[in-house]
Amino acid sequence: MSIQFKTIVELRAMLDSKQISAAELMQESLGLAKKHEELNCFITMNEEQALKKASAINLDEKTTSNLLGIPLAQKDLFCTEGLRTTCSSKILSNFIPPYTATAVKNLEDAGSVTIGKTNMDEFAMGSSNETSFFGSVHNPWKKEYVPGGSSGGSAAAVAAGIVPAATGTDTGGSIRQPAAHCGITGLKPTYGRVSRWGMIAFASSLDQAGPLARTSEDCAILLNAISGFDSKDTTSLNIEVPDFLENINKPINGIRIGIIKEFNLADLDSKVQERFEESKKTYEKLGARFVEVSLPNISASVPTYYSIAPAECSSNLSRFDGVRFGYRAENTDDLNDLYIKSRSEGFGDEVKRRILIGTYALSAGYYDAYYKKAQQVRRLIKEDFEHAFESVDLLMTPTSPNTAFEFGSKGTQNPVELYLEDLFTISSNLAGIPAISIPHGLVNSLPAGLQLIGNFLREDQLLNAAHIFQKNSDFHLLKPDLERSQ
Ligand code: GLN
């Protein structure tokens, strides 16, 4: 029986009933990765180690872990000991970390097996996976279309059924937008819920790791494993972590869902709007009540993010200098020349653009006008959410203003076109609150995503609302036809 497109819960049942062994499951998963190599989901495979680890798994051993023997893929931004970690950049193309990121370690400690490292936008900067040094990932639904970004390799690997789930990171939408474009479920947790230790930093006050999977139930399984305090990350929250599976099935009647007045959905493609209205009706049938809420500062989210994220990235990426590790240019005259040439040759154009913008925003004469001002606006946006959550339990928006687009069709002349992809996702990163994207149907044969935004630490409510939707619809069961998706 094929394991392709199976969920963690289904694979667990196959393993428990001995329909398949952990080693066979791993072989199948690795085989699928090879078969669909043209999607370019993976940068580095972990074949030998994965098979070795899977062969050593004893399924008869008493364990409560849902993840024992489950193949997973990790975004190539998580450091993995002994396994190349590139962040999709030339500057790290030969980097082999001496340690493993806490989030990945927690998943592996729970018994899962990493089959490989997934392709992404360089240093997670992008929304289409077109900035990867290792080439773009293809969308499994239509191969000449982007998978979204930056966690595009993780999203495509799950959508193609190679692995049941994968890790991603989300700084402004990088889990939710590719999940939406590939027709799967993706969750960005509350800032601090998951340790960032061992994640290569893009914008430290916004970055957060989370799961991409076929269902919200599987996202809950991964979130259970990766959440929790880590003394190595001072921003990780030292609070008790609930069991995210416990209340996932609770009825949602009476739940109050806010629609954000400032997002003018009438401006969107009529079919994207139509999907949104249909999903509203589904939630109404399930007992939800919709309320219009106002977040007066939310329209400033994109410019605020594009001041803060580049500023933090310019500081974080200063460590890549060709001296300590990573790519080093040859034939240089002196130390300064070595820095300049290593960085000029090692980084791609979008990363350079962000470093330049960020350095400018942090420079002595402009700090107050850009960085400080952006932080003040960020506070206002956060307060808008706090206010909104006084009268609603969740907020609902489309995940993205559109579905996946063709390679080269956006952002080549004007990068702002691509920046607007994250219109609906960026504000939750600025506020630090959790949000999930679930598939809610096709628009012109491509998946569209529905976003639910939750209050601080209320991933349980998000997963519950998403799970009940998935129990009452079959959009998450739709699969791309990989033979005919050219
Ligand atoms: N698309 C956004 C950017 O380019 C967000 C990326 C992310 O979440 N890592 O910065």
Short mmCIF file of N, CA and C and ligand atoms in Angstrom, two decimals, residues 124-127 150 170-174 202 305-306 354 422, ligand 1:
data_model
loop_
_atom_site.label_atom_id
_atom_site.label_comp_id
_atom_site.label_asym_id
_atom_site.label_seq_id
_atom_site.Cartn_x
_atom_site.Cartn_y
_atom_site.Cartn_z
N ALA A 124 15.49 32.89 3.90
CA ALA A 124 14.04 33.04 4.17
C ALA A 124 13.48 34.38 3.70
N MET A 125 14.18 35.02 2.77
CA MET A 125 13.71 36.31 2.28
C MET A 125 13.04 36.13 0.92
N GLY A 126 11.72 36.11 0.94
CA GLY A 126 11.00 35.95 -0.31
C GLY A 126 9.67 35.29 -0.09
N SER A 127 8.87 35.28 -1.15
CA SER A 127 7.52 34.72 -1.06
C SER A 127 7.26 33.77 -2.22
N SER A 150 8.75 31.70 2.28
CA SER A 150 10.01 31.09 1.94
C SER A 150 10.09 29.58 2.16
N ASP A 170 8.49 31.21 9.98
CA ASP A 170 7.58 32.24 9.52
C ASP A 170 7.98 33.55 10.17
N THR A 171 8.47 34.48 9.35
CA THR A 171 8.90 35.79 9.82
C THR A 171 7.86 36.84 9.44
N GLY A 172 7.20 36.57 8.28
CA GLY A 172 6.16 37.49 7.81
C GLY A 172 5.07 36.74 7.06
N GLY A 173 5.17 35.41 7.04
CA GLY A 173 4.17 34.62 6.32
C GLY A 173 4.72 33.35 5.72
N SER A 174 5.98 33.07 5.98
CA SER A 174 6.70 32.01 5.27
C SER A 174 6.27 30.58 5.55
N PHE A 202 16.93 35.41 10.67
CA PHE A 202 16.65 36.42 9.64
C PHE A 202 16.31 37.70 10.41
N TYR A 305 6.89 46.23 8.67
CA TYR A 305 7.70 45.01 8.57
C TYR A 305 8.95 45.25 7.71
N TYR A 306 8.77 45.95 6.60
CA TYR A 306 9.91 46.15 5.69
C TYR A 306 10.87 47.25 6.17
N ARG A 354 18.05 43.72 1.07
CA ARG A 354 17.59 43.84 2.45
C ARG A 354 18.71 44.38 3.36
N ASP A 422 2.30 39.24 1.34
CA ASP A 422 2.15 38.99 2.77
C ASP A 422 1.24 40.00 3.48
N1 GLN B 1 7.86 37.17 2.38
C1 GLN B 1 8.37 37.84 3.53
C2 GLN B 1 9.77 38.34 3.26
O1 GLN B 1 10.19 38.23 2.18
C3 GLN B 1 8.32 36.92 4.72
C4 GLN B 1 9.39 35.90 4.72
C5 GLN B 1 9.35 34.99 5.91
O2 GLN B 1 8.34 34.88 6.61
N2 GLN B 1 10.50 34.40 6.20
O3 GLN B 1 10.44 38.84 4.10
#
